[in-house]
Amino acid sequence: MSDTEVSSENRGQWSSRWGFILAAAGGAVGLGNIWKFPYITGENGGGYFVLMYLVFILLIGLPIMVAEVLVGRTTQKSPAGAFRSMSKAGSPWILAGWLGVLTGFIILSYYSVVAGWALHYTWFSFTQGFTGMDADAIGSAFGTLYADTSTNVFWHLIFMLLTIGVILGGIQRGVERAARILMPVLLLMLLVLLGLAIFSDGFGRALDFVFKPDFSKVTSAGVLEALGHSFFTLSLGMGAMITYGSYLKKKEDLVAASGMITILDTVIALIACMVLFPITFSFGLEPEGGPGLVFVNLPIAFSQLAGGVFWSTLFFALLVLAALTSAISLLEVVVSTVIDEFKWSRPMATLFCGGAITLFGLPSALSGSEDSFFGNGFKDHSAFLFDGETGKNWFDTFDHLASNWLLPIGGLLIALFVSWRVSDNAREEAFKSGSRFARWYWNWLFLLRFIVPIGILSVILHKIGLI
Ligand code: PFF
């Protein structure tokens, strides 16, 4: 059977454990690491935010990653089917799987718009470059792009076409091959940029900013954001890792693989900060640059660097590659669920779901325009979500909703399901099978049963003012 006809009985499989690790890490490492993490770190005061994020990754993210991969590997199914086959007939747990599909659908719709900015910047760097532009001109170039609806729509369509194309290729041929080539290139490119940043004047200040916590800056919105981002960056809480785990052979060590993915993702996010903030400080710029941080501060540095055209093309191409491997995993969750649940063919499921997400992403592509209903106009409609502050445009509202609420809630459901609902024997056997970390079983279970739910619930309840 070819992998265009994958069914739940006879699915594609990763050719090796490293095939799985690279593909899953390729899914995890993306715009979240390079675009979002530095800018929300900048907005939330640096060190304390990074510390919260690291604590959440270790105590909440990693145990959930193991739980998701375990469910996927055990059931060899995509999220909805996985929940169904591990619970009783007619059980409502299947809704947790569908919640993940909804979340993936929403995230990809706006993710593609940011990836579109990266495509635009790659093209611009290559054809014109930032050399000769001053800081104001570069700042207003991003402002112009942000508000330019037709350019945003154009690149959004191009990026969705690329993503749909890879998924049409099937799991082995498309995703694995792409990830195997792109992941090491990506890491290498980042290390070269880090080498440049280390010798810049701002490196010492950047180290302080990123690693010295200033607890006077703590806010409940910031803690919720750190929690949400720990899910977003590791692709947790929506079944992406269930889907990836479902293509993993039963004898593979899922704990080691999950640990490796988590370490790779976290290290890359920290390197991205250590590329970005030294440059920000060296050029006397502000860390609170918002979503434009990567698209303004870096080009300002590139404009003054020898070989700037080369460096900026390299960097934005890297961002597109990282975004593409993540977008692949987002679309794969939606598509594999439709294939497994409705027995559609892969091409039909991919075209239908990819098309629907592309349409749903259009309002995000229009969100930067003041005149658009989805831009300023939408702020009145979303104010209720933001504690009576002013609301946000369509794009920011859905980003907030998906990453800060839907992912943690999805993660909570997965943790509760695996730790309380799945039978002791099945869980223990699956965790220990082929694992060098079998003796960590009870520690993992303790985290999943108590620390994860208490952690997520207390952040959420505090944010909505109940505790
Ligand atoms: N982890 C990706 C990133 O950091 O860019 C985003 C993402 C991909 C989230 C896949 C969720 C997901 F299922």
PDB file of N, CA, C and O in Angstrom, residues 77-102 238 242 337 340-342 413-414 417 421:
ATOM      1  N   LYS A  77      -2.831   5.784  15.979  1.00  0.00           N
ATOM      2  CA  LYS A  77      -3.944   6.530  15.373  1.00  0.00           C
ATOM      3  C   LYS A  77      -3.749   8.024  15.569  1.00  0.00           C
ATOM      4  O   LYS A  77      -2.989   8.461  16.427  1.00  0.00           O
ATOM      5  N   SER A  78      -4.468   8.812  14.787  1.00  0.00           N
ATOM      6  CA  SER A  78      -4.448  10.262  14.975  1.00  0.00           C
ATOM      7  C   SER A  78      -5.354  10.604  16.172  1.00  0.00           C
ATOM      8  O   SER A  78      -6.079   9.743  16.662  1.00  0.00           O
ATOM      9  N   PRO A  79      -5.319  11.876  16.657  1.00  0.00           N
ATOM     10  CA  PRO A  79      -5.884  12.185  17.969  1.00  0.00           C
ATOM     11  C   PRO A  79      -7.293  11.640  18.265  1.00  0.00           C
ATOM     12  O   PRO A  79      -7.476  10.964  19.284  1.00  0.00           O
ATOM     13  N   ALA A  80      -8.269  11.923  17.413  1.00  0.00           N
ATOM     14  CA  ALA A  80      -9.630  11.519  17.776  1.00  0.00           C
ATOM     15  C   ALA A  80      -9.715   9.994  17.923  1.00  0.00           C
ATOM     16  O   ALA A  80     -10.228   9.463  18.919  1.00  0.00           O
ATOM     17  N   GLY A  81      -9.172   9.271  16.950  1.00  0.00           N
ATOM     18  CA  GLY A  81      -9.204   7.813  16.996  1.00  0.00           C
ATOM     19  C   GLY A  81      -8.404   7.273  18.171  1.00  0.00           C
ATOM     20  O   GLY A  81      -8.765   6.250  18.766  1.00  0.00           O
ATOM     21  N   ALA A  82      -7.319   7.970  18.509  1.00  0.00           N
ATOM     22  CA  ALA A  82      -6.474   7.517  19.620  1.00  0.00           C
ATOM     23  C   ALA A  82      -7.252   7.590  20.929  1.00  0.00           C
ATOM     24  O   ALA A  82      -7.251   6.642  21.719  1.00  0.00           O
ATOM     25  N   PHE A  83      -7.950   8.709  21.159  1.00  0.00           N
ATOM     26  CA  PHE A  83      -8.741   8.827  22.387  1.00  0.00           C
ATOM     27  C   PHE A  83      -9.839   7.767  22.390  1.00  0.00           C
ATOM     28  O   PHE A  83     -10.122   7.155  23.416  1.00  0.00           O
ATOM     29  N   ARG A  84     -10.450   7.543  21.223  1.00  0.00           N
ATOM     30  CA  ARG A  84     -11.541   6.581  21.173  1.00  0.00           C
ATOM     31  C   ARG A  84     -11.037   5.187  21.509  1.00  0.00           C
ATOM     32  O   ARG A  84     -11.611   4.469  22.316  1.00  0.00           O
ATOM     33  N   SER A  85      -9.886   4.818  20.900  1.00  0.00           N
ATOM     34  CA  SER A  85      -9.496   3.430  21.083  1.00  0.00           C
ATOM     35  C   SER A  85      -8.924   3.181  22.478  1.00  0.00           C
ATOM     36  O   SER A  85      -8.853   2.051  22.916  1.00  0.00           O
ATOM     37  N   MET A  86      -8.557   4.231  23.213  1.00  0.00           N
ATOM     38  CA  MET A  86      -8.072   4.001  24.577  1.00  0.00           C
ATOM     39  C   MET A  86      -9.150   4.237  25.635  1.00  0.00           C
ATOM     40  O   MET A  86      -8.876   4.187  26.828  1.00  0.00           O
ATOM     41  N   SER A  87     -10.399   4.544  25.203  1.00  0.00           N
ATOM     42  CA  SER A  87     -11.446   4.705  26.220  1.00  0.00           C
ATOM     43  C   SER A  87     -12.653   3.859  25.824  1.00  0.00           C
ATOM     44  O   SER A  87     -12.647   3.200  24.797  1.00  0.00           O
ATOM     45  N   LYS A  88     -13.706   3.898  26.656  1.00  0.00           N
ATOM     46  CA  LYS A  88     -14.871   3.041  26.385  1.00  0.00           C
ATOM     47  C   LYS A  88     -15.691   3.586  25.211  1.00  0.00           C
ATOM     48  O   LYS A  88     -15.627   4.778  24.909  1.00  0.00           O
ATOM     49  N   ALA A  89     -16.482   2.713  24.610  1.00  0.00           N
ATOM     50  CA  ALA A  89     -17.313   3.144  23.480  1.00  0.00           C
ATOM     51  C   ALA A  89     -18.224   4.284  23.916  1.00  0.00           C
ATOM     52  O   ALA A  89     -18.774   4.269  25.014  1.00  0.00           O
ATOM     53  N   GLY A  90     -18.373   5.281  23.062  1.00  0.00           N
ATOM     54  CA  GLY A  90     -19.264   6.408  23.349  1.00  0.00           C
ATOM     55  C   GLY A  90     -18.710   7.386  24.376  1.00  0.00           C
ATOM     56  O   GLY A  90     -19.399   8.322  24.795  1.00  0.00           O
ATOM     57  N   SER A  91     -17.454   7.200  24.789  1.00  0.00           N
ATOM     58  CA  SER A  91     -16.898   8.080  25.815  1.00  0.00           C
ATOM     59  C   SER A  91     -16.660   9.487  25.255  1.00  0.00           C
ATOM     60  O   SER A  91     -16.272   9.653  24.100  1.00  0.00           O
ATOM     61  N   PRO A  92     -16.898  10.520  26.088  1.00  0.00           N
ATOM     62  CA  PRO A  92     -16.711  11.895  25.588  1.00  0.00           C
ATOM     63  C   PRO A  92     -15.242  12.264  25.373  1.00  0.00           C
ATOM     64  O   PRO A  92     -14.949  13.354  24.862  1.00  0.00           O
ATOM     65  N   TRP A  93     -14.313  11.394  25.745  1.00  0.00           N
ATOM     66  CA  TRP A  93     -12.895  11.746  25.591  1.00  0.00           C
ATOM     67  C   TRP A  93     -12.531  12.050  24.147  1.00  0.00           C
ATOM     68  O   TRP A  93     -11.582  12.772  23.876  1.00  0.00           O
ATOM     69  N   ILE A  94     -13.303  11.478  23.219  1.00  0.00           N
ATOM     70  CA  ILE A  94     -12.982  11.722  21.806  1.00  0.00           C
ATOM     71  C   ILE A  94     -13.024  13.230  21.486  1.00  0.00           C
ATOM     72  O   ILE A  94     -12.316  13.717  20.605  1.00  0.00           O
ATOM     73  N   LEU A  95     -13.825  13.969  22.277  1.00  0.00           N
ATOM     74  CA  LEU A  95     -13.903  15.416  22.049  1.00  0.00           C
ATOM     75  C   LEU A  95     -12.558  16.092  22.263  1.00  0.00           C
ATOM     76  O   LEU A  95     -12.250  17.109  21.629  1.00  0.00           O
ATOM     77  N   ALA A  96     -11.742  15.513  23.169  1.00  0.00           N
ATOM     78  CA  ALA A  96     -10.415  16.097  23.390  1.00  0.00           C
ATOM     79  C   ALA A  96      -9.600  16.007  22.103  1.00  0.00           C
ATOM     80  O   ALA A  96      -8.826  16.909  21.765  1.00  0.00           O
ATOM     81  N   GLY A  97      -9.775  14.912  21.355  1.00  0.00           N
ATOM     82  CA  GLY A  97      -9.082  14.770  20.080  1.00  0.00           C
ATOM     83  C   GLY A  97      -9.556  15.816  19.082  1.00  0.00           C
ATOM     84  O   GLY A  97      -8.759  16.464  18.400  1.00  0.00           O
ATOM     85  N   TRP A  98     -10.863  16.014  19.029  1.00  0.00           N
ATOM     86  CA  TRP A  98     -11.403  16.995  18.080  1.00  0.00           C
ATOM     87  C   TRP A  98     -11.045  18.418  18.476  1.00  0.00           C
ATOM     88  O   TRP A  98     -10.861  19.295  17.618  1.00  0.00           O
ATOM     89  N   LEU A  99     -10.911  18.663  19.783  1.00  0.00           N
ATOM     90  CA  LEU A  99     -10.464  19.987  20.237  1.00  0.00           C
ATOM     91  C   LEU A  99      -9.076  20.276  19.655  1.00  0.00           C
ATOM     92  O   LEU A  99      -8.787  21.393  19.211  1.00  0.00           O
ATOM     93  N   GLY A 100      -8.230  19.235  19.643  1.00  0.00           N
ATOM     94  CA  GLY A 100      -6.888  19.392  19.080  1.00  0.00           C
ATOM     95  C   GLY A 100      -6.936  19.727  17.595  1.00  0.00           C
ATOM     96  O   GLY A 100      -6.177  20.575  17.107  1.00  0.00           O
ATOM     97  N   VAL A 101      -7.841  19.094  16.883  1.00  0.00           N
ATOM     98  CA  VAL A 101      -7.959  19.362  15.449  1.00  0.00           C
ATOM     99  C   VAL A 101      -8.379  20.821  15.231  1.00  0.00           C
ATOM    100  O   VAL A 101      -7.819  21.539  14.393  1.00  0.00           O
ATOM    101  N   LEU A 102      -9.342  21.268  16.039  1.00  0.00           N
ATOM    102  CA  LEU A 102      -9.797  22.660  15.945  1.00  0.00           C
ATOM    103  C   LEU A 102      -8.635  23.622  16.228  1.00  0.00           C
ATOM    104  O   LEU A 102      -8.429  24.618  15.520  1.00  0.00           O
ATOM    105  N   MET A 238      -2.468  19.643  21.360  1.00  0.00           N
ATOM    106  CA  MET A 238      -3.427  19.538  20.256  1.00  0.00           C
ATOM    107  C   MET A 238      -3.244  18.249  19.471  1.00  0.00           C
ATOM    108  O   MET A 238      -3.799  18.093  18.392  1.00  0.00           O
ATOM    109  N   ILE A 242       0.791  13.228  19.267  1.00  0.00           N
ATOM    110  CA  ILE A 242       0.072  11.950  19.145  1.00  0.00           C
ATOM    111  C   ILE A 242       0.203  11.485  17.699  1.00  0.00           C
ATOM    112  O   ILE A 242       0.538  10.326  17.420  1.00  0.00           O
ATOM    113  N   THR A 337      -6.407  13.075  10.845  1.00  0.00           N
ATOM    114  CA  THR A 337      -7.661  12.784  11.538  1.00  0.00           C
ATOM    115  C   THR A 337      -8.779  12.556  10.524  1.00  0.00           C
ATOM    116  O   THR A 337      -9.563  11.597  10.651  1.00  0.00           O
ATOM    117  N   ASP A 340      -8.285   9.166   8.905  1.00  0.00           N
ATOM    118  CA  ASP A 340      -8.612   8.038   9.781  1.00  0.00           C
ATOM    119  C   ASP A 340     -10.096   7.975  10.123  1.00  0.00           C
ATOM    120  O   ASP A 340     -10.685   6.902  10.195  1.00  0.00           O
ATOM    121  N   GLU A 341     -10.724   9.143  10.350  1.00  0.00           N
ATOM    122  CA  GLU A 341     -12.114   9.132  10.800  1.00  0.00           C
ATOM    123  C   GLU A 341     -13.096   8.934   9.650  1.00  0.00           C
ATOM    124  O   GLU A 341     -14.096   8.269   9.796  1.00  0.00           O
ATOM    125  N   PHE A 342     -12.810   9.576   8.521  1.00  0.00           N
ATOM    126  CA  PHE A 342     -13.790   9.537   7.421  1.00  0.00           C
ATOM    127  C   PHE A 342     -13.349   8.670   6.264  1.00  0.00           C
ATOM    128  O   PHE A 342     -14.033   8.582   5.254  1.00  0.00           O
ATOM    129  N   LEU A 413      -6.227  18.002  29.388  1.00  0.00           N
ATOM    130  CA  LEU A 413      -7.072  16.839  29.100  1.00  0.00           C
ATOM    131  C   LEU A 413      -6.214  15.602  28.792  1.00  0.00           C
ATOM    132  O   LEU A 413      -6.500  14.499  29.261  1.00  0.00           O
ATOM    133  N   ILE A 414      -5.147  15.797  28.018  1.00  0.00           N
ATOM    134  CA  ILE A 414      -4.282  14.658  27.687  1.00  0.00           C
ATOM    135  C   ILE A 414      -3.624  14.100  28.951  1.00  0.00           C
ATOM    136  O   ILE A 414      -3.566  12.886  29.165  1.00  0.00           O
ATOM    137  N   PHE A 417      -6.238  12.289  30.992  1.00  0.00           N
ATOM    138  CA  PHE A 417      -6.625  11.047  30.303  1.00  0.00           C
ATOM    139  C   PHE A 417      -5.572   9.963  30.514  1.00  0.00           C
ATOM    140  O   PHE A 417      -5.886   8.844  30.939  1.00  0.00           O
ATOM    141  N   ARG A 421      -7.144   7.779  33.318  1.00  0.00           N
ATOM    142  CA  ARG A 421      -8.157   7.042  32.573  1.00  0.00           C
ATOM    143  C   ARG A 421      -7.607   5.760  31.948  1.00  0.00           C
ATOM    144  O   ARG A 421      -8.231   4.710  31.987  1.00  0.00           O
TER     145      ARG A 421
END
